[in-house]
Short mmCIF file of C-alpha atoms in Angstrom, two decimals:
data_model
loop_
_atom_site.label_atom_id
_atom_site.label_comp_id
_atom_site.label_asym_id
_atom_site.label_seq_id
_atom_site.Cartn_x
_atom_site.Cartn_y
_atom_site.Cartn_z
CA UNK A 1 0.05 -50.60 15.06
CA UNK A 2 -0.68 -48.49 12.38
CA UNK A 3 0.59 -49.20 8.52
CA UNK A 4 1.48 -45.80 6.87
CA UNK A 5 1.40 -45.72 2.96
CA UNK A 6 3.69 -43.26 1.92
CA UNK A 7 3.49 -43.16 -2.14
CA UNK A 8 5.21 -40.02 -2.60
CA UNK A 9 7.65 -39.72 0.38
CA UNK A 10 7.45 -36.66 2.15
CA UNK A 11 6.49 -34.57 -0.71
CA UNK A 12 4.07 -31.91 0.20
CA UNK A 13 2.19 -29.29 -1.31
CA UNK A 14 2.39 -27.12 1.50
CA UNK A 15 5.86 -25.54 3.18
CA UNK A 16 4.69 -26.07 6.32
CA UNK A 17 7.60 -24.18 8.49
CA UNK A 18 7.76 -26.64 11.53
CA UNK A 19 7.66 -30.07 9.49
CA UNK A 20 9.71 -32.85 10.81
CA UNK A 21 10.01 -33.93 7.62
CA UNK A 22 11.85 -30.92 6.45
CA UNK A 23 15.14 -32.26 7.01
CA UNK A 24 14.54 -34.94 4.73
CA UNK A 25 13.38 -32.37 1.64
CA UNK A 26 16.47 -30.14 2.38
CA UNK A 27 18.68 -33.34 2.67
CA UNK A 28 17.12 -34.34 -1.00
CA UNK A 29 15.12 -37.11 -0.50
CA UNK A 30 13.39 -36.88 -3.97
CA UNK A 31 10.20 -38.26 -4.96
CA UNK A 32 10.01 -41.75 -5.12
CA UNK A 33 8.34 -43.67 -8.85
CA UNK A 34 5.74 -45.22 -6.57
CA UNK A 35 4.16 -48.91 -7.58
CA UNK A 36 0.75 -49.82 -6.77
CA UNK A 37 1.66 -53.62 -6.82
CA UNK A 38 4.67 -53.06 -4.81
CA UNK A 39 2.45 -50.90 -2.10
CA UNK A 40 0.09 -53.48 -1.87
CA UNK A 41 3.05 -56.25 -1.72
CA UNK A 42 4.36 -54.02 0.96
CA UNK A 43 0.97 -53.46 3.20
CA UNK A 44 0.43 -57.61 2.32
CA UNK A 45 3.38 -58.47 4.64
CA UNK A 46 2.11 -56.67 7.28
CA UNK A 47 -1.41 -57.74 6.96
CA UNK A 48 -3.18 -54.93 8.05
CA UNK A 49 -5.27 -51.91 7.13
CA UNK A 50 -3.56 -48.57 5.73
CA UNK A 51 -3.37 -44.80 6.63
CA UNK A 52 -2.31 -42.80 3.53
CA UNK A 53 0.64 -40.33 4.30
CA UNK A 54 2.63 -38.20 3.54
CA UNK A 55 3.98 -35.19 2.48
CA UNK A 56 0.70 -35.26 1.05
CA UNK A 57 -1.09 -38.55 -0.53
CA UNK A 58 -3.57 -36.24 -2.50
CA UNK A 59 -0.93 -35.61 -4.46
CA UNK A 60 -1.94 -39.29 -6.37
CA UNK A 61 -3.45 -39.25 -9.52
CA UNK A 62 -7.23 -39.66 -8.70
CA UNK A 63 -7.40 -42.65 -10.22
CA UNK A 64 -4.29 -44.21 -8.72
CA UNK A 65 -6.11 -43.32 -5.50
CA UNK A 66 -8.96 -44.71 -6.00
CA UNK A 67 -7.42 -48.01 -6.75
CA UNK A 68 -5.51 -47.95 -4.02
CA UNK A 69 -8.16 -47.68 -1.87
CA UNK A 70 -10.81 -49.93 -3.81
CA UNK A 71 -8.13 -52.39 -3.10
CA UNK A 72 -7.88 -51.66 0.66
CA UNK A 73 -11.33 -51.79 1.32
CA UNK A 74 -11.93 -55.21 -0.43
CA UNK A 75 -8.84 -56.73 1.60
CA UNK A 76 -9.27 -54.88 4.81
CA UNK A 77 -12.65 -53.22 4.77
CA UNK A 78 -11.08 -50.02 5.77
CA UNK A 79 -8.87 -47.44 4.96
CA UNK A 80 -7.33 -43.71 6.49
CA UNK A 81 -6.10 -41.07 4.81
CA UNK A 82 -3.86 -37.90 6.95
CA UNK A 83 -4.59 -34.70 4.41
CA UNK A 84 -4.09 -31.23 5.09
CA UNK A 85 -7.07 -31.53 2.86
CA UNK A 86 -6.51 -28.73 0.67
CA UNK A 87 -6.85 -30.79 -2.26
CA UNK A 88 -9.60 -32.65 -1.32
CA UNK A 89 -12.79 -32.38 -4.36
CA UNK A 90 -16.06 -33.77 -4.12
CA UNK A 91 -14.94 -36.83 -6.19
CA UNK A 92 -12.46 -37.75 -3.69
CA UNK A 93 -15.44 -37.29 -0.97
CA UNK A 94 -17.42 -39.73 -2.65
CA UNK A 95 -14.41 -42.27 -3.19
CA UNK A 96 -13.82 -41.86 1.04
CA UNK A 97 -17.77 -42.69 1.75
CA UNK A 98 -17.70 -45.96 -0.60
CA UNK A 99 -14.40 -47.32 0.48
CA UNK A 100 -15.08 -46.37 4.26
CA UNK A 101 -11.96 -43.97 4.51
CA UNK A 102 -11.40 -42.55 7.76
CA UNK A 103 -10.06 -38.90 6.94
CA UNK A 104 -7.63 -37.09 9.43
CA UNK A 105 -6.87 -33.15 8.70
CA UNK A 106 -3.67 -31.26 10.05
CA UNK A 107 -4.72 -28.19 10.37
CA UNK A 108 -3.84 -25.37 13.22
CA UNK A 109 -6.75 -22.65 13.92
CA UNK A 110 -8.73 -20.29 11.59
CA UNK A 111 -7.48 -17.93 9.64
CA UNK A 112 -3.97 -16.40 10.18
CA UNK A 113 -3.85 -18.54 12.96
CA UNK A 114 -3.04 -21.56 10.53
CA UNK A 115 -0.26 -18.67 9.10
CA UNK A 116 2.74 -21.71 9.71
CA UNK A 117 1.22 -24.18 7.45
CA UNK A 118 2.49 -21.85 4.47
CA UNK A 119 1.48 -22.19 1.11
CA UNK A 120 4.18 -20.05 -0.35
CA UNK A 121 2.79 -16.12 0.47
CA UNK A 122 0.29 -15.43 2.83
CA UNK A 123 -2.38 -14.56 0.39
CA UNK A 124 -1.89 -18.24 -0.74
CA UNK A 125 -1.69 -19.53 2.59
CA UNK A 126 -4.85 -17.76 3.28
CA UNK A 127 -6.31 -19.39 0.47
CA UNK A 128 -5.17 -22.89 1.65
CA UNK A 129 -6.41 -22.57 4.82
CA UNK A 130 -10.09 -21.69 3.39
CA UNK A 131 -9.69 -24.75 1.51
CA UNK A 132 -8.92 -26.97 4.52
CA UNK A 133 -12.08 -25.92 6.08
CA UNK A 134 -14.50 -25.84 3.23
CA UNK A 135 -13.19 -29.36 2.72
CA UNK A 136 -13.85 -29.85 6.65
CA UNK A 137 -17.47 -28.73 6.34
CA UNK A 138 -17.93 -30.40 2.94
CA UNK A 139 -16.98 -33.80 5.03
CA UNK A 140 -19.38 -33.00 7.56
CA UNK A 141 -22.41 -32.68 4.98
CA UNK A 142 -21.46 -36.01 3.20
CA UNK A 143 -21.66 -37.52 6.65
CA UNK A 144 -17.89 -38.17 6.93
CA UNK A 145 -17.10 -36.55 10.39
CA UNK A 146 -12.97 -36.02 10.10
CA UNK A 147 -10.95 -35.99 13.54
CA UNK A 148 -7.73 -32.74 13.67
CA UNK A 149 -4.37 -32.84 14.09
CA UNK A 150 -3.54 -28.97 15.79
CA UNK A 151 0.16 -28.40 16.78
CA UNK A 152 0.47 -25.42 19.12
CA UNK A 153 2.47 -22.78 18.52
CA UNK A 154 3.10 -19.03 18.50
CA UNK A 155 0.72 -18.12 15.78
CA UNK A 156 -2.44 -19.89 17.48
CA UNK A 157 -1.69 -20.50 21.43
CA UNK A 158 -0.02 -17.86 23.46
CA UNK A 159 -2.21 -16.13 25.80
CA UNK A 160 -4.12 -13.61 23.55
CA UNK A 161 -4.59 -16.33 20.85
CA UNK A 162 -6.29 -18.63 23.12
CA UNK A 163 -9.85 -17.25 22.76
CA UNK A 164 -9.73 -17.52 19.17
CA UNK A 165 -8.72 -20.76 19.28
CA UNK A 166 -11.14 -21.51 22.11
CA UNK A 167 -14.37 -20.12 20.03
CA UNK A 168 -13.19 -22.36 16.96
CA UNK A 169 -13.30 -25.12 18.27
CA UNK A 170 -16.72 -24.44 20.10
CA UNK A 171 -17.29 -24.11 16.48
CA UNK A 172 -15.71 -27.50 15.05
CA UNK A 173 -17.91 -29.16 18.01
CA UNK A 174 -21.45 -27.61 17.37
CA UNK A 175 -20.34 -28.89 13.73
CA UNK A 176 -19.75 -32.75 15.03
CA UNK A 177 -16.25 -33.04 15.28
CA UNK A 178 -15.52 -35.30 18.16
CA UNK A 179 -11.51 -36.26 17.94
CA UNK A 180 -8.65 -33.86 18.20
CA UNK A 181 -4.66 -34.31 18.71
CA UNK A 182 -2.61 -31.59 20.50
CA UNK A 183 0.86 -31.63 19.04
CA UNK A 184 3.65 -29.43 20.67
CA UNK A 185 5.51 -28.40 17.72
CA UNK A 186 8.20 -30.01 16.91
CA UNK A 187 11.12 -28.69 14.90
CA UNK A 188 14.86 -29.59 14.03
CA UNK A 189 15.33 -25.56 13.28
CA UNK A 190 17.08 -23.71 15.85
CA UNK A 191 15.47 -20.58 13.51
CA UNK A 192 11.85 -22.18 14.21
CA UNK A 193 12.01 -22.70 17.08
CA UNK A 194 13.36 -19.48 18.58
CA UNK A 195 10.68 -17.83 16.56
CA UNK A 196 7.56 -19.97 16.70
CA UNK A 197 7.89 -22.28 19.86
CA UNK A 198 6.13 -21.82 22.95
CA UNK A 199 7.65 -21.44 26.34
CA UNK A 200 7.19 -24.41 28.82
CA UNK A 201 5.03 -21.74 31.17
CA UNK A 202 2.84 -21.55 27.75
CA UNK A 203 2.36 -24.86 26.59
CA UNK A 204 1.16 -25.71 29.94
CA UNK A 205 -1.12 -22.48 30.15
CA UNK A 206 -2.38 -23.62 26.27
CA UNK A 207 -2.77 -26.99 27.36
CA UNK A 208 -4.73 -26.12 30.86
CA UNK A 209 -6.87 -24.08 28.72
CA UNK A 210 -8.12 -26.64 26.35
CA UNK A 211 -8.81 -29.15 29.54
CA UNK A 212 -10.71 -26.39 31.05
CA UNK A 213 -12.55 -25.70 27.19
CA UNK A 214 -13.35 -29.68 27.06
CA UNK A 215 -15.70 -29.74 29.92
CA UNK A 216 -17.91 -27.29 28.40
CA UNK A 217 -17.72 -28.96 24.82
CA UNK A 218 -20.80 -31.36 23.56
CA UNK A 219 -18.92 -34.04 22.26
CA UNK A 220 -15.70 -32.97 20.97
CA UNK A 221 -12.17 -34.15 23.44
CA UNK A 222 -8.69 -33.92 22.92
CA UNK A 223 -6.97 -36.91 23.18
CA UNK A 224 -3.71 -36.27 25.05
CA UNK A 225 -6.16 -35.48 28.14
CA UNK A 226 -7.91 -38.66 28.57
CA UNK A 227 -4.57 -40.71 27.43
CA UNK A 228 -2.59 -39.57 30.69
CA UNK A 229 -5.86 -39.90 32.87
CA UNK A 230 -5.74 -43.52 31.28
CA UNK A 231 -2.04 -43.98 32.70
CA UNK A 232 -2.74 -42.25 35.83
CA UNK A 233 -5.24 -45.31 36.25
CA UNK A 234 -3.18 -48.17 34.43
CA UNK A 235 -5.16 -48.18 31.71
CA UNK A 236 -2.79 -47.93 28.64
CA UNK A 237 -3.51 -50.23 26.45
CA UNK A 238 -5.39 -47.73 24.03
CA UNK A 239 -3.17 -44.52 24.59
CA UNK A 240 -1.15 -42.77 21.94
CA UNK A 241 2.39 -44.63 20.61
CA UNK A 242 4.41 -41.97 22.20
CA UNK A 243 3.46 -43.24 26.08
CA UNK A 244 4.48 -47.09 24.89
CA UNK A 245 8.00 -46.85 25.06
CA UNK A 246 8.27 -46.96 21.11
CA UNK A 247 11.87 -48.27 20.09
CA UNK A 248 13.22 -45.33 17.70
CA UNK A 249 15.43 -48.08 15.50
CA UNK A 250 11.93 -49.94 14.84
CA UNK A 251 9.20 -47.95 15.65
CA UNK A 252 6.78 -50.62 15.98
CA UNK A 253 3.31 -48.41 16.40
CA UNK A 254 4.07 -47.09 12.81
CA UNK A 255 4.99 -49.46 10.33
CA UNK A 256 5.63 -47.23 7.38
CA UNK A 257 5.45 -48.49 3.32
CA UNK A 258 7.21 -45.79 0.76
CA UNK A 259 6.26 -46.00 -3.14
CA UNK A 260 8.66 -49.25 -3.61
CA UNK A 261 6.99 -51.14 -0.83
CA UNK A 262 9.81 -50.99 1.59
CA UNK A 263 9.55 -50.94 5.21
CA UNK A 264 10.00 -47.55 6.73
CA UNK A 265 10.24 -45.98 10.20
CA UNK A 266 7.63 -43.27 12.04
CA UNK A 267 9.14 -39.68 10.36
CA UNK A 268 9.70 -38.04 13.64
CA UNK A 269 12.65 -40.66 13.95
CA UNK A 270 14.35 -39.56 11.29
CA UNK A 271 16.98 -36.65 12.67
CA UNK A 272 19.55 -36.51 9.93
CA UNK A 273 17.56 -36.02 7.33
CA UNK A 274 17.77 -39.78 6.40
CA UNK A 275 14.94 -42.50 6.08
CA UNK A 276 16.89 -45.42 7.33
CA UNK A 277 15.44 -48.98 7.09
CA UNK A 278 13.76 -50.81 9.55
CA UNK A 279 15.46 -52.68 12.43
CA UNK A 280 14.10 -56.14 12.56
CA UNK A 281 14.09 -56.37 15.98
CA UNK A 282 12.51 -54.57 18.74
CA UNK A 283 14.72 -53.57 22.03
CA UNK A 284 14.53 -51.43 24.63
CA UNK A 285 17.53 -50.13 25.72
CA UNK A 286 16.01 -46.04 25.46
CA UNK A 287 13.86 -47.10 28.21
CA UNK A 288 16.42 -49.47 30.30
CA UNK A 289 18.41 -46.54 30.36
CA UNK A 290 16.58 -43.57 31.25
CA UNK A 291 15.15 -45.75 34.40
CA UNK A 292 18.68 -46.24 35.11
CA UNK A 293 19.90 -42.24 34.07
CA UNK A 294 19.97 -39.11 36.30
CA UNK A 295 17.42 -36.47 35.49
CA UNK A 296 20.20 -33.70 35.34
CA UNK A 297 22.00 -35.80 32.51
CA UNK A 298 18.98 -36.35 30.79
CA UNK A 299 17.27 -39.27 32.38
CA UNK A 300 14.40 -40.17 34.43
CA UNK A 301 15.77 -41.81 37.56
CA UNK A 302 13.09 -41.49 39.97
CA UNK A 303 10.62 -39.76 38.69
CA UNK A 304 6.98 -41.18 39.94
CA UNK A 305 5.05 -40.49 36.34
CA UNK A 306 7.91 -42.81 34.82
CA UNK A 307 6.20 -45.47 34.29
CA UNK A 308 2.94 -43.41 31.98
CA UNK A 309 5.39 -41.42 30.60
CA UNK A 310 8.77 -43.54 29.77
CA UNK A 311 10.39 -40.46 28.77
CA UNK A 312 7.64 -39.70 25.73
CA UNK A 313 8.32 -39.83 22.18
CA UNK A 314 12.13 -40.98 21.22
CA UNK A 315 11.16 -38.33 18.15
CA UNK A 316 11.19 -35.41 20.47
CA UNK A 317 14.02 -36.12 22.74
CA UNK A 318 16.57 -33.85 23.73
CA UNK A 319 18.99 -32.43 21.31
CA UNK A 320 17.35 -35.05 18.53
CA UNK A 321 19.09 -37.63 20.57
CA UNK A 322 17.05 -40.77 21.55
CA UNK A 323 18.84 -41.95 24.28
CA UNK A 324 18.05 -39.29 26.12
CA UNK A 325 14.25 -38.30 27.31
CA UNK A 326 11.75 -35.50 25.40
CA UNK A 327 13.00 -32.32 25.83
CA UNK A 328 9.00 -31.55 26.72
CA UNK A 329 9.56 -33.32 29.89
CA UNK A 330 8.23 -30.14 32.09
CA UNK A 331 5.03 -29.75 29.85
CA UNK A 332 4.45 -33.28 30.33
CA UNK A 333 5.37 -33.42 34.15
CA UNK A 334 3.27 -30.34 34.81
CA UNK A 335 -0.32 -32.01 33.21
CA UNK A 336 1.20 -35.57 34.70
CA UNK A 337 0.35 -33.17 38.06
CA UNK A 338 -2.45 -31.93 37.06
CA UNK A 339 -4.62 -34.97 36.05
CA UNK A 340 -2.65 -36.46 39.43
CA UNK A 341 -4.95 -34.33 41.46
CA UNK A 342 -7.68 -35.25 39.79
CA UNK A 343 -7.42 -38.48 40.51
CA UNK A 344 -6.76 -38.48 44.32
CA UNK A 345 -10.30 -36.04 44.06
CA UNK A 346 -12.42 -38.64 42.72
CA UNK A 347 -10.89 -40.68 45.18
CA UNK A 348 -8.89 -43.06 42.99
CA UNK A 349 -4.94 -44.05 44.03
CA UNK A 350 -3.36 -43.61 40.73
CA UNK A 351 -0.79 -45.76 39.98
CA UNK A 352 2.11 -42.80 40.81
CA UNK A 353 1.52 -42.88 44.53
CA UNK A 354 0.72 -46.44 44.72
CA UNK A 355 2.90 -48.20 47.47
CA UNK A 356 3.77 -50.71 45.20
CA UNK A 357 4.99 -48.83 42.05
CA UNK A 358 8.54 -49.59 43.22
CA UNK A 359 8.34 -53.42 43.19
CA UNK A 360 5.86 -52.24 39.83
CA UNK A 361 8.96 -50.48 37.82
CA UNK A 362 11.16 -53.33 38.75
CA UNK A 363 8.98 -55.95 36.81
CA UNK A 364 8.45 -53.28 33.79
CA UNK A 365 12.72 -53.37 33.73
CA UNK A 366 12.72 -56.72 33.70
CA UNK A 367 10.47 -57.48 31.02
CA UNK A 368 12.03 -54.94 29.00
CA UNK A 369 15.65 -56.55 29.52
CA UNK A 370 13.72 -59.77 28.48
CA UNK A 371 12.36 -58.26 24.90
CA UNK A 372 8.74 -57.81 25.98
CA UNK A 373 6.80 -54.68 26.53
CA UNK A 374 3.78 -55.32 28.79
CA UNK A 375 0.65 -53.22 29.07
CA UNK A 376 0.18 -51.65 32.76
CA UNK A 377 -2.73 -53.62 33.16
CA UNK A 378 -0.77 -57.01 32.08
CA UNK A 379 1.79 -55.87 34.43
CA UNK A 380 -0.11 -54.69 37.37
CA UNK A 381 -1.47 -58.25 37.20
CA UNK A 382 1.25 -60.46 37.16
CA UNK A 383 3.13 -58.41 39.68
CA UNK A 384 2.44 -59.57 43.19
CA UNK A 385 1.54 -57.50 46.30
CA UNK A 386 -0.47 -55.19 44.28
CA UNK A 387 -2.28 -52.66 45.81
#
């Protein structure tokens, strides 16, 4: 579970053009008159370290920053900060390596390649995205190794973008970075996405490619890979919150805190351009039903990866609505395959073709229908005739 400090909302000083938190800025969700004593009220309840978020939380007065996170690493003796980074000086360096600030940077490829995270005109943008990687290799020399957040998209992953991208990040690992999340992008404009959103046939290609790119890397993986390996095998109880059948009302892997201290939901819940309050209960009828659902009306009846996959992220389902499963479902079926094969080659059953996954998906329904959400290994356990 992850607590996200949000002091300014999702104000931003980058237009980025596939944001899922645009419908909230063209809805008018204005700034919020953030509190420091109410944040930390806020992040008290919940008694756990903090990721700074955004929009963007460099947009904090330095020294209301450095509070902030004084304060964090005295209570928690941690803190994490998502930046596109652009704003990030040496002072705020120094401030990350003495309150032990683990920094994560959006950014998508070199260059024009990073064109979608706009700054306002592309000479601007161009400017930004210097920034973001100055700011990488300033990190780097301080001895603060950041991990990436790249979505994929038209700019930076169809076929003839692909070396580029490939030769960066041979780059970004000769430099040290080691962790990096592949995001399809995800948008709520029908404009966006017929202009900027890959095909299925190339987000699988883009995703193949960077699998095939990993094995020849030093040190640096990207995490999506060994995640569905991990629920090939059972394994998921360090995977990503979008294989853990999150509950969209709730959202229980992010437990968001906006400038006032009240409890907020993970962004990519929010389709109406609203940040609605937390449900105080966790339930999970998404995942009840799309066992239960057809596949041609939107469900996953049947379908072996079910189980790993539980229809993916309630943020990107189909048509923005959560009851149904992620409109991504071929990408994800397709490397579901893929890492399949694998598998059976190193001569491990995964947990799809297992003769008991039947009798397996009956006990995950069940505990579901009783309020609980068990790990695979928890479950494989307590679920007899396992083999």
């Amino acid at each position: 579970m992850v607590t996200e400090v949000r002091p300014f909302g999702v104000r931003c000083n980058l237009r980025c053009h596939y944001c899922y938190q645009n419908p909230q800025r063209e809805g008018g969700e204005t700034e919020p008159a953030y509190s420091l004593d109410l944040i930390k009220s806020g992040v008290e309840r919940l008694g756990k370290h903090f990721a700074l978020f955004g929009g963007e939380p460099l947009l904090m007065p330095f020294g209301d920053l450095e509070s902030l996170l004084a304060w964090g690493f005295e209570r928690f003796g941690r803190n994490s900060i998502q930046t596109n980074a652009t704003l990030i000086t040496d002072g705020h360096i120094e401030v990350f390596k003495r309150y032990n600030v683990s920094v994560g940077i959006s950014i998508d490829g070199p260059g024009e390649l990073n064109g979608l995270r706009s700054a306002g005109s592309p000479e601007r943008t161009s400017a930004a995205t210097e920034r973001t990687m100055s700011a990488i290799r300033s990190l780097y020399q301080s001895g603060l190794m950041p991990s990436l957040i790249v979505t994929l998209h038209r700019l930076n992953a169809t076929q003839n973008k692909l070396p580029v991208m490939n030769e960066w990040f041979r780059s970004l690992d000769r430099l040290g970075i080691r962790k990096t999340r592949l995001h399809i992008l995800e948008s709520d404009s029908m404009e966006v996405r017929l202009k900027y959103a890959l095909t299925t046939e190339e987000n699988l290609r883009a995703f193949l490619n960077f699998h095939h790119l990993e094995t020849s890397l030093e040190g640096l993986s990207f995490d999506v890979f060994a995640d569905i390996k991990k629920l090939l095998l059972a394994q998921d109880d360090n995977v990503a919150c979008v294989w853990r059948a999150c509950d969209p009302l709730s959202t229980p892997a992010v437990q968001g805190i906006d400038g006032n201290g009240q409890r907020t939901n993970c962004g990519r819940t929010n389709k109406e351009g609203v940040t609605f309050v937390k449900s105080d209960s966790i339930g999970f009828e998404r995942y009840v039903a799309l066992f239960h659902s057809p596949q041609a009306s939107g469900g996953c009846n049947s379908c072996r990866f079910f189980m790993m996959c539980r229809g993916q992220c309630p943020g990107t389902a189909i048509r923005g609505d959560w009851r149904l499963r992620s409109e991504y479902c071929d990408v994800w079926y397709g490397l579901f395959e893929h890492f399949e094969a694998i598998v059976v080659q190193e001569g491990i059953t995964p947990i799809s073709q297992r003769k008991d996954r039947i009798a397996l998906e009956d006990a995950l329904l069940s505990e579901w229908l009783a309020g609980r959400n068990p790990t695979l290994p928890q479950l494989v356990q307590a679920t007899p005739g396992r083999s």
